[in-house]
Short mmCIF file of C-alpha atoms and ligand atoms in Angstrom, two decimals:
data_model
loop_
_atom_site.label_atom_id
_atom_site.label_comp_id
_atom_site.label_asym_id
_atom_site.label_seq_id
_atom_site.Cartn_x
_atom_site.Cartn_y
_atom_site.Cartn_z
CA MET A 1 -70.03 6.93 -52.88
CA ILE A 2 -66.30 8.81 -51.32
CA THR A 3 -65.47 8.65 -47.88
CA HIS A 4 -62.63 11.26 -46.40
CA THR A 5 -60.82 10.67 -43.24
CA LEU A 6 -59.88 13.98 -41.13
CA VAL A 7 -56.14 13.81 -39.79
CA ILE A 8 -56.03 16.68 -37.30
CA ASN A 9 -52.76 17.98 -35.46
CA CYS A 10 -53.38 20.60 -33.05
CA GLY A 11 -50.30 22.69 -31.80
CA SER A 12 -50.85 25.15 -29.02
CA SER A 13 -51.40 27.89 -30.96
CA SER A 14 -51.73 26.02 -34.35
CA LEU A 15 -54.02 23.53 -35.88
CA LYS A 16 -52.66 22.19 -39.28
CA PHE A 17 -55.04 19.94 -41.01
CA ALA A 18 -55.58 17.31 -44.04
CA LEU A 19 -58.40 15.53 -45.50
CA ILE A 20 -57.53 12.50 -46.83
CA ASN A 21 -59.48 10.38 -49.23
CA ALA A 22 -60.73 6.67 -48.23
CA GLN A 23 -60.97 4.84 -50.69
CA THR A 24 -57.34 6.23 -53.69
CA GLN A 25 -55.01 7.67 -50.37
CA ASP A 26 -55.12 10.61 -52.36
CA THR A 27 -55.21 14.17 -50.25
CA THR A 28 -57.50 16.04 -51.36
CA LEU A 29 -57.51 19.02 -47.91
CA THR A 30 -54.60 20.73 -46.74
CA GLY A 31 -54.83 23.41 -44.46
CA LEU A 32 -53.20 25.36 -41.72
CA ALA A 33 -54.78 27.91 -38.89
CA GLU A 34 -51.86 30.50 -37.03
CA LYS A 35 -51.76 32.78 -34.11
CA LEU A 36 -54.59 30.99 -32.69
CA GLY A 37 -54.88 32.36 -29.08
CA MET A 38 -53.23 35.74 -29.94
CA ALA A 39 -53.49 38.98 -32.69
CA GLY A 40 -54.15 38.05 -36.39
CA ALA A 41 -55.28 34.25 -35.87
CA CYS A 42 -55.77 32.74 -39.68
CA ILE A 43 -56.40 30.07 -41.83
CA THR A 44 -55.95 28.68 -44.73
CA PHE A 45 -57.05 26.08 -47.06
CA LYS A 46 -55.44 24.50 -50.12
CA GLN A 47 -57.00 22.03 -52.73
CA ALA A 48 -56.58 21.26 -56.49
CA GLY A 49 -53.90 23.72 -56.59
CA GLN A 50 -56.37 26.83 -55.15
CA LYS A 51 -55.50 28.94 -51.87
CA VAL A 52 -57.61 30.56 -49.70
CA GLU A 53 -56.61 32.76 -46.79
CA LEU A 54 -59.61 33.63 -44.12
CA THR A 55 -58.70 35.82 -41.44
CA LEU A 56 -60.80 33.87 -38.53
CA ALA A 57 -63.07 36.39 -36.57
CA GLN A 58 -63.00 33.82 -33.74
CA GLY A 59 -59.10 33.03 -33.08
CA ASP A 60 -58.98 30.30 -30.73
CA HIS A 61 -59.06 27.01 -31.41
CA ALA A 62 -62.70 26.42 -31.50
CA GLY A 63 -63.26 29.22 -34.38
CA ALA A 64 -60.51 27.56 -35.91
CA MET A 65 -62.70 24.45 -35.72
CA LYS A 66 -65.71 25.98 -36.96
CA ALA A 67 -64.06 28.03 -39.62
CA ILE A 68 -62.68 23.84 -41.53
CA LEU A 69 -66.45 22.55 -40.35
CA SER A 70 -68.39 25.57 -42.81
CA TYR A 71 -65.37 25.37 -45.04
CA LEU A 72 -66.50 21.09 -46.01
CA ASP A 73 -70.06 22.57 -45.45
CA GLU A 74 -69.70 24.93 -48.10
CA ARG A 75 -68.69 22.67 -50.52
CA ALA A 76 -70.41 19.82 -49.33
CA LEU A 77 -68.12 17.66 -48.07
CA THR A 78 -68.84 17.33 -44.50
CA GLY A 79 -70.91 14.36 -45.15
CA SER A 80 -68.25 12.45 -47.02
CA ILE A 81 -66.09 12.25 -43.68
CA THR A 82 -66.35 9.36 -41.64
CA ALA A 83 -63.55 9.67 -39.17
CA ILE A 84 -61.37 12.13 -37.50
CA GLY A 85 -57.85 11.23 -36.76
CA HIS A 86 -54.89 13.17 -34.01
CA ARG A 87 -52.02 12.79 -33.48
CA VAL A 88 -50.56 13.01 -29.95
CA VAL A 89 -47.16 13.40 -29.63
CA HIS A 90 -46.86 11.61 -26.08
CA GLY A 91 -48.48 8.33 -25.17
CA GLY A 92 -45.64 7.95 -22.59
CA GLU A 93 -45.96 3.35 -21.87
CA ASN A 94 -49.71 3.78 -22.16
CA PHE A 95 -50.53 2.87 -25.68
CA HIS A 96 -48.30 0.66 -27.81
CA ALA A 97 -50.84 1.52 -30.72
CA SER A 98 -53.26 3.74 -32.29
CA THR A 99 -56.43 4.27 -30.44
CA LEU A 100 -59.83 4.46 -30.99
CA ILE A 101 -60.73 7.67 -28.28
CA ASP A 102 -63.32 7.43 -25.58
CA ASP A 103 -63.12 9.64 -22.14
CA SER A 104 -60.17 6.54 -20.91
CA VAL A 105 -58.24 7.85 -23.30
CA LEU A 106 -57.92 10.31 -23.21
CA ALA A 107 -57.82 10.27 -19.58
CA ALA A 108 -54.74 8.76 -19.57
CA ILE A 109 -53.42 11.68 -22.98
CA GLU A 110 -54.15 13.59 -19.69
CA ASP A 111 -51.61 11.39 -17.46
CA CYS A 112 -48.68 11.67 -20.28
CA ALA A 113 -49.03 15.15 -20.04
CA ARG A 114 -46.47 15.38 -17.78
CA LEU A 115 -44.25 13.88 -19.68
CA ALA A 116 -44.91 16.61 -22.72
CA PRO A 117 -46.64 19.89 -21.68
CA LEU A 118 -46.32 21.92 -24.26
CA HIS A 119 -47.97 18.90 -26.79
CA ASN A 120 -50.41 16.80 -25.38
CA PRO A 121 -52.49 19.27 -24.19
CA ALA A 122 -52.87 21.46 -27.85
CA ASN A 123 -53.64 17.73 -28.76
CA LEU A 124 -56.39 17.20 -25.95
CA LEU A 125 -57.63 20.45 -27.03
CA GLY A 126 -57.90 19.77 -31.24
CA MET A 127 -59.96 16.44 -29.66
CA ARG A 128 -61.97 17.62 -27.27
CA THR A 129 -63.26 20.88 -30.01
CA ALA A 130 -63.01 18.00 -33.03
CA GLN A 131 -65.23 16.27 -30.64
CA ALA A 132 -67.97 19.01 -30.28
CA CYS A 133 -67.80 19.97 -34.18
CA PHE A 134 -68.25 16.50 -35.70
CA PRO A 135 -69.96 14.55 -32.87
CA GLY A 136 -70.94 11.44 -33.38
CA LEU A 137 -68.45 10.77 -35.36
CA PRO A 138 -65.49 8.10 -34.46
CA GLN A 139 -61.87 9.48 -33.39
CA VAL A 140 -58.89 7.88 -32.73
CA ALA A 141 -55.46 9.02 -31.76
CA VAL A 142 -52.07 7.70 -33.37
CA PHE A 143 -48.80 8.41 -31.00
CA ASP A 144 -45.25 10.08 -31.61
CA THR A 145 -44.34 7.38 -29.11
CA ALA A 146 -46.53 4.27 -30.12
CA PHE A 147 -44.21 2.71 -32.57
CA HIS A 148 -40.92 2.81 -30.40
CA GLN A 149 -42.59 1.25 -27.54
CA THR A 150 -41.02 -2.30 -28.49
CA MET A 151 -37.59 -0.76 -27.45
CA PRO A 152 -35.68 -3.57 -25.53
CA GLN A 153 -35.14 -2.42 -21.72
CA HIS A 154 -31.64 -2.03 -22.16
CA ALA A 155 -32.34 0.24 -25.13
CA TYR A 156 -34.58 2.91 -23.17
CA LEU A 157 -33.58 2.36 -20.39
CA TYR A 158 -30.55 5.83 -18.67
CA ALA A 159 -28.17 4.71 -16.66
CA VAL A 160 -30.03 6.87 -13.36
CA PRO A 161 -31.67 5.26 -10.14
CA MET A 162 -34.05 2.80 -11.37
CA ALA A 163 -36.33 4.95 -8.85
CA LEU A 164 -36.96 7.66 -11.08
CA TYR A 165 -38.49 5.42 -14.20
CA ARG A 166 -40.74 3.39 -11.41
CA GLU A 167 -41.81 6.39 -10.20
CA HIS A 168 -41.20 9.62 -13.09
CA GLY A 169 -41.07 7.24 -16.03
CA VAL A 170 -37.79 8.85 -16.90
CA ARG A 171 -36.98 6.83 -19.81
CA ARG A 172 -35.87 7.21 -23.42
CA TYR A 173 -39.34 6.75 -24.93
CA GLY A 174 -38.48 8.21 -29.11
CA PHE A 175 -40.40 10.83 -31.31
CA HIS A 176 -41.59 10.65 -35.70
CA GLY A 177 -42.60 6.75 -34.57
CA THR A 178 -45.73 8.45 -37.16
CA SER A 179 -42.95 8.58 -40.33
CA HIS A 180 -40.49 5.85 -38.80
CA ARG A 181 -43.24 3.61 -39.50
CA PHE A 182 -44.52 4.63 -42.60
CA VAL A 183 -40.89 4.96 -44.04
CA ALA A 184 -40.05 1.24 -42.86
CA ALA A 185 -42.75 -0.33 -44.74
CA GLU A 186 -42.50 2.14 -48.00
CA ALA A 187 -38.48 1.06 -47.44
CA ALA A 188 -38.98 -2.58 -47.75
CA ARG A 189 -41.53 -2.10 -50.78
CA MET A 190 -38.92 -0.51 -52.32
CA ALA A 191 -36.10 -2.59 -51.80
CA GLY A 192 -38.28 -5.99 -52.32
CA ILE A 193 -37.71 -7.19 -49.13
CA PRO A 194 -40.44 -8.88 -46.85
CA LEU A 195 -40.46 -6.17 -43.75
CA GLU A 196 -40.88 -9.30 -41.30
CA ASN A 197 -37.34 -10.34 -42.08
CA SER A 198 -35.30 -6.70 -42.77
CA ALA A 199 -32.85 -4.52 -40.72
CA ILE A 200 -33.33 -1.08 -41.33
CA VAL A 201 -32.21 2.08 -40.12
CA SER A 202 -35.14 4.94 -41.02
CA ALA A 203 -33.44 9.09 -40.37
CA HIS A 204 -36.37 11.46 -40.85
CA LEU A 205 -34.31 14.50 -40.59
CA GLY A 206 -36.39 17.42 -40.84
CA ASN A 207 -36.67 20.79 -38.18
CA GLY A 208 -36.43 17.87 -35.73
CA ALA A 209 -34.24 14.32 -36.91
CA SER A 210 -33.83 10.92 -35.17
CA VAL A 211 -32.88 7.63 -36.57
CA ALA A 212 -34.99 4.56 -35.79
CA ALA A 213 -33.06 1.20 -35.80
CA ILE A 214 -37.38 -1.17 -36.83
CA LEU A 215 -35.71 -5.06 -37.08
CA ASN A 216 -38.01 -7.10 -38.61
CA GLY A 217 -41.09 -4.27 -38.37
CA GLN A 218 -40.08 -3.20 -35.11
CA SER A 219 -38.78 -0.28 -33.88
CA VAL A 220 -35.22 -1.63 -31.16
CA ASP A 221 -33.78 1.77 -30.60
CA THR A 222 -34.10 5.18 -31.76
CA SER A 223 -31.45 8.93 -30.81
CA MET A 224 -34.86 10.71 -29.23
CA GLY A 225 -35.57 9.96 -25.82
CA LEU A 226 -37.69 11.42 -22.94
CA THR A 227 -37.51 14.36 -24.66
CA PRO A 228 -37.21 14.84 -28.64
CA LEU A 229 -34.42 17.41 -27.32
CA GLU A 230 -31.83 14.06 -27.12
CA GLY A 231 -29.55 12.43 -29.54
CA LEU A 232 -29.02 13.97 -33.21
CA VAL A 233 -28.29 17.09 -34.37
CA MET A 234 -31.54 20.01 -35.03
CA GLY A 235 -32.16 22.94 -36.83
CA THR A 236 -32.37 24.73 -33.20
CA ARG A 237 -32.24 21.50 -30.57
CA SER A 238 -28.72 21.08 -30.27
CA GLY A 239 -29.15 17.15 -29.82
CA ASP A 240 -26.98 15.09 -27.47
CA ILE A 241 -24.81 17.12 -24.72
CA ASP A 242 -23.42 16.91 -21.86
CA PRO A 243 -25.90 16.88 -18.81
CA GLY A 244 -22.80 18.24 -16.76
CA LEU A 245 -23.47 21.20 -19.19
CA PHE A 246 -26.54 22.15 -16.89
CA GLY A 247 -24.79 23.05 -13.35
CA TYR A 248 -21.71 24.44 -15.61
CA LEU A 249 -23.85 27.03 -17.52
CA ALA A 250 -26.33 27.88 -14.80
CA SER A 251 -22.79 29.33 -13.02
CA ALA A 252 -21.51 30.48 -15.91
CA LEU A 253 -24.15 32.44 -17.15
CA ASN A 254 -25.87 32.95 -14.03
CA THR A 255 -29.44 31.71 -15.47
CA ASP A 256 -31.77 28.35 -14.22
CA VAL A 257 -33.41 25.49 -15.98
CA ASP A 258 -35.48 26.94 -18.14
CA GLY A 259 -33.19 29.45 -20.00
CA ILE A 260 -30.46 26.69 -20.00
CA THR A 261 -33.82 24.58 -21.86
CA ALA A 262 -34.51 27.54 -23.77
CA LEU A 263 -30.98 27.80 -25.03
CA LEU A 264 -30.17 24.20 -25.99
CA ASN A 265 -34.26 23.44 -27.45
CA LYS A 266 -34.07 27.64 -29.37
CA GLN A 267 -31.12 29.26 -30.00
CA SER A 268 -28.42 25.41 -30.24
CA GLY A 269 -28.49 23.53 -33.82
CA LEU A 270 -27.39 24.50 -36.68
CA LEU A 271 -28.63 27.58 -36.03
CA GLY A 272 -26.50 28.22 -32.86
CA LEU A 273 -23.05 26.95 -34.82
CA SER A 274 -23.79 28.49 -37.82
CA GLU A 275 -24.47 32.15 -36.10
CA LEU A 276 -26.44 32.40 -39.56
CA SER A 277 -29.76 30.09 -39.65
CA SER A 278 -31.51 26.84 -38.79
CA ASP A 279 -32.59 26.11 -42.60
CA CYS A 280 -30.64 23.91 -43.71
CA ARG A 281 -31.00 24.93 -47.54
CA GLU A 282 -29.83 28.34 -46.48
CA LEU A 283 -26.79 26.55 -45.34
CA GLU A 284 -25.92 24.51 -48.21
CA GLU A 285 -26.33 27.54 -49.83
CA ALA A 286 -23.51 29.70 -47.83
CA ALA A 287 -21.22 27.13 -47.24
CA ALA A 288 -20.19 26.81 -50.71
CA ASN A 289 -19.91 29.54 -51.01
CA GLY A 290 -17.53 29.77 -48.37
CA HIS A 291 -19.08 31.14 -44.91
CA PRO A 292 -17.42 29.15 -42.38
CA GLY A 293 -20.21 29.17 -39.65
CA ALA A 294 -22.13 27.75 -42.51
CA ILE A 295 -19.46 25.03 -43.28
CA ILE A 296 -19.04 23.46 -39.59
CA ALA A 297 -22.98 23.50 -38.37
CA MET A 298 -23.45 20.91 -41.98
CA GLU A 299 -19.98 18.53 -41.07
CA VAL A 300 -21.15 18.60 -37.02
CA PHE A 301 -25.08 17.65 -38.34
CA CYS A 302 -23.34 14.89 -41.05
CA TYR A 303 -20.76 14.15 -38.64
CA ARG A 304 -23.58 12.83 -35.58
CA LEU A 305 -25.68 11.72 -38.48
CA ALA A 306 -23.39 9.07 -39.65
CA LYS A 307 -22.12 8.18 -35.81
CA GLN A 308 -26.40 7.28 -35.12
CA ILE A 309 -27.00 5.53 -37.97
CA ALA A 310 -23.81 3.53 -37.17
CA ALA A 311 -24.84 3.21 -33.53
CA MET A 312 -28.29 1.73 -34.97
CA VAL A 313 -26.49 -0.73 -36.48
CA VAL A 314 -25.12 -2.56 -32.92
CA ALA A 315 -29.22 -2.46 -32.22
CA LEU A 316 -29.98 -4.34 -35.65
CA GLY A 317 -26.56 -6.43 -35.53
CA ARG A 318 -26.65 -5.73 -39.78
CA ILE A 319 -28.07 -3.59 -42.33
CA ASP A 320 -30.33 -4.56 -45.27
CA VAL A 321 -31.54 -0.71 -45.81
CA LEU A 322 -31.02 3.04 -44.49
CA LEU A 323 -33.56 5.25 -45.42
CA PHE A 324 -33.24 9.09 -45.76
CA THR A 325 -36.00 10.79 -45.50
CA GLY A 326 -37.96 14.13 -43.97
CA GLY A 327 -36.96 17.94 -45.15
CA ILE A 328 -33.57 17.23 -45.27
CA GLY A 329 -33.67 13.51 -45.79
CA GLU A 330 -35.81 13.61 -49.08
CA ASN A 331 -34.19 17.23 -50.71
CA SER A 332 -30.34 16.94 -49.56
CA PRO A 333 -28.29 15.63 -51.92
CA PHE A 334 -25.31 16.81 -50.07
CA VAL A 335 -26.19 15.64 -46.82
CA ARG A 336 -26.58 11.87 -48.12
CA ALA A 337 -23.88 12.02 -49.73
CA ASN A 338 -21.59 12.86 -47.14
CA VAL A 339 -23.23 10.73 -44.40
CA LEU A 340 -22.83 7.39 -47.14
CA ASN A 341 -19.11 8.52 -47.72
CA LYS A 342 -18.68 8.48 -43.77
CA LEU A 343 -20.28 4.93 -43.76
CA ALA A 344 -18.11 3.27 -46.93
CA PHE A 345 -17.20 0.94 -43.90
CA LEU A 346 -21.03 -0.59 -44.13
CA GLY A 347 -20.66 -1.38 -47.80
CA PHE A 348 -22.13 1.73 -49.01
CA SER A 349 -21.33 3.00 -51.98
CA LEU A 350 -23.15 6.24 -53.07
CA ASP A 351 -24.48 6.55 -57.19
CA ALA A 352 -23.98 10.35 -57.78
CA ALA A 353 -25.77 10.55 -60.48
CA ALA A 354 -29.55 8.46 -58.93
CA ASN A 355 -28.43 11.08 -55.21
CA ASP A 356 -28.25 13.83 -57.60
CA ALA A 357 -31.45 13.09 -59.20
CA ALA A 358 -33.90 12.21 -55.66
CA PHE A 359 -35.33 15.35 -54.43
CA ARG A 360 -38.77 17.76 -54.41
CA GLY A 361 -40.44 14.23 -53.94
CA LYS A 362 -38.42 11.25 -56.40
CA ALA A 363 -38.11 8.74 -54.28
CA GLY A 364 -35.52 6.16 -55.26
CA ARG A 365 -32.45 3.82 -54.69
CA ILE A 366 -28.86 6.25 -54.61
CA SER A 367 -26.69 3.36 -53.75
CA HIS A 368 -25.17 1.24 -56.93
CA ALA A 369 -26.42 -1.82 -57.23
CA ASP A 370 -23.35 -3.64 -55.30
CA SER A 371 -23.75 -1.56 -52.42
CA THR A 372 -25.66 -1.88 -49.34
CA THR A 373 -28.96 -0.32 -49.79
CA ALA A 374 -29.65 3.28 -49.61
CA LEU A 375 -33.44 4.63 -50.22
CA VAL A 376 -34.74 8.42 -50.49
CA ILE A 377 -38.34 8.00 -49.11
CA ASN A 378 -41.22 10.70 -49.37
CA THR A 379 -43.45 10.26 -45.78
CA ASN A 380 -46.74 10.74 -45.09
CA GLU A 381 -47.70 11.12 -41.50
CA GLU A 382 -51.29 12.32 -42.13
CA LEU A 383 -51.52 9.31 -45.12
CA MET A 384 -50.68 6.62 -41.89
CA ILE A 385 -52.62 8.32 -39.25
CA ALA A 386 -55.56 7.97 -42.12
CA LEU A 387 -54.81 4.31 -42.76
CA ASP A 388 -54.73 3.79 -38.60
CA THR A 389 -58.31 5.84 -38.04
CA ALA A 390 -59.61 3.51 -41.45
CA ALA A 391 -58.39 0.76 -40.57
CA LEU A 392 -59.82 1.23 -36.53
CA THR A 393 -62.91 3.10 -37.20
CA GLN A 394 -64.76 0.89 -40.48
CA GLY A 395 -67.73 -0.70 -39.67
CA LYS A 396 -67.99 1.71 -36.94
P1 ADP B 401 -40.79 19.94 -40.47
O1 ADP B 401 -39.75 18.69 -39.21
O2 ADP B 401 -40.29 21.43 -39.64
O3 ADP B 401 -41.77 18.74 -40.25
P2 ADP B 401 -39.91 19.30 -42.90
O4 ADP B 401 -39.61 18.28 -42.63
O5 ADP B 401 -40.91 20.34 -43.31
O6 ADP B 401 -39.82 20.50 -41.39
O7 ADP B 401 -38.28 19.98 -42.94
C1 ADP B 401 -37.46 21.13 -42.78
C2 ADP B 401 -35.59 21.13 -43.50
O8 ADP B 401 -35.95 20.34 -44.89
C3 ADP B 401 -34.97 22.67 -43.57
O9 ADP B 401 -33.61 22.74 -42.59
C4 ADP B 401 -35.37 23.15 -45.32
O10 ADP B 401 -34.16 23.22 -45.00
C5 ADP B 401 -35.01 21.16 -45.83
N1 ADP B 401 -34.80 21.75 -47.07
C6 ADP B 401 -36.24 21.42 -47.90
N2 ADP B 401 -35.61 21.08 -48.85
C7 ADP B 401 -34.24 21.87 -49.21
C8 ADP B 401 -33.21 21.62 -50.19
N3 ADP B 401 -33.32 21.58 -50.97
N4 ADP B 401 -32.28 21.33 -49.49
C9 ADP B 401 -31.61 21.27 -48.31
N5 ADP B 401 -32.45 21.20 -47.30
C10 ADP B 401 -33.97 21.67 -47.86
#
């Protein structure tokens, strides 16, 4: 009998879901409910190349979950679901791994909401709604932060008064952990080296972007911090800035912390620099046509990325594999070539033909045989969540 895991990624106004076949690891169904709690709430299902789009009569998260349930009922799929896996953004120091959800886990996730006030409450809503719609099914929480809990203290502490760490949890947590964990294992397999004896730098480059240093399968450093704002230049996020900017802008723009935080999260990064777009593909095209903003935005993006990758090698002590993943990492030969050329001093030599061939789902090696290994790996966070969920719920 075919069994499935339902994977749920619940945001404040959206609910992304996937149904993963537990035997073959194939994705049977994906979908997205959008504009929840607003006018025009709708849900889209994609299955076997077909797309079904529905307006939601009940336009909240519960309405979306009920629509998923009735879609599954109509196709006799509900009975095949054995467990539900949830993406949770922040597990703080409470969670070092994925975990079965019970009341104490829900309370601990609620406790972490002070660290991720936009995300954790939405994730909790997803869990409670799923519990109501699918009573009796075991549910698992998979945290973006958990993989990075192996970082040593010298990597996760900020040089601020220790009381802020003890009393307010101020430290670097890191994100994208589910993706970094998945692609590091894939990369070791592709490179033919044991994960337990490997030094991998993983570059997850999407609208949000982070690098991670992964030593023997464990995260030892990463570029994101207390929040996902730290580190690389991203689509609309600034990444690293001088924290003195807050005081300076508060008086220069006569604005407050919320105004500056929004500016750094939503109007900065590729968008802010280019004054054109946050979208890497659009900027590459504009740069090729000579748009000065696009050219400098892409150069700052690549330079900062190369610098952060080199910094991760300090954490590892050596580098066996550099991998690129995420929408940009998997699809942009331009970014990968630019970055590898800057990292020639680490032994990288780009195989230009292989690099140009690696996009739209084609993974593989993009460095010459005598080079330090550079790979393109397709990430699959939903599958990683499904695998964790299956591992924790089998026999339950
Ligand atoms: P998210 O972090 O929202 O999941 P994705 O991983 O889907 O984002 O990545 C989105 C980014 O990938 C966008 O900047 C987009 O322009 C970029 N991207 C997708 N395809 C290409 C391409 N062919 N060339 C360059 N960039 C691309």
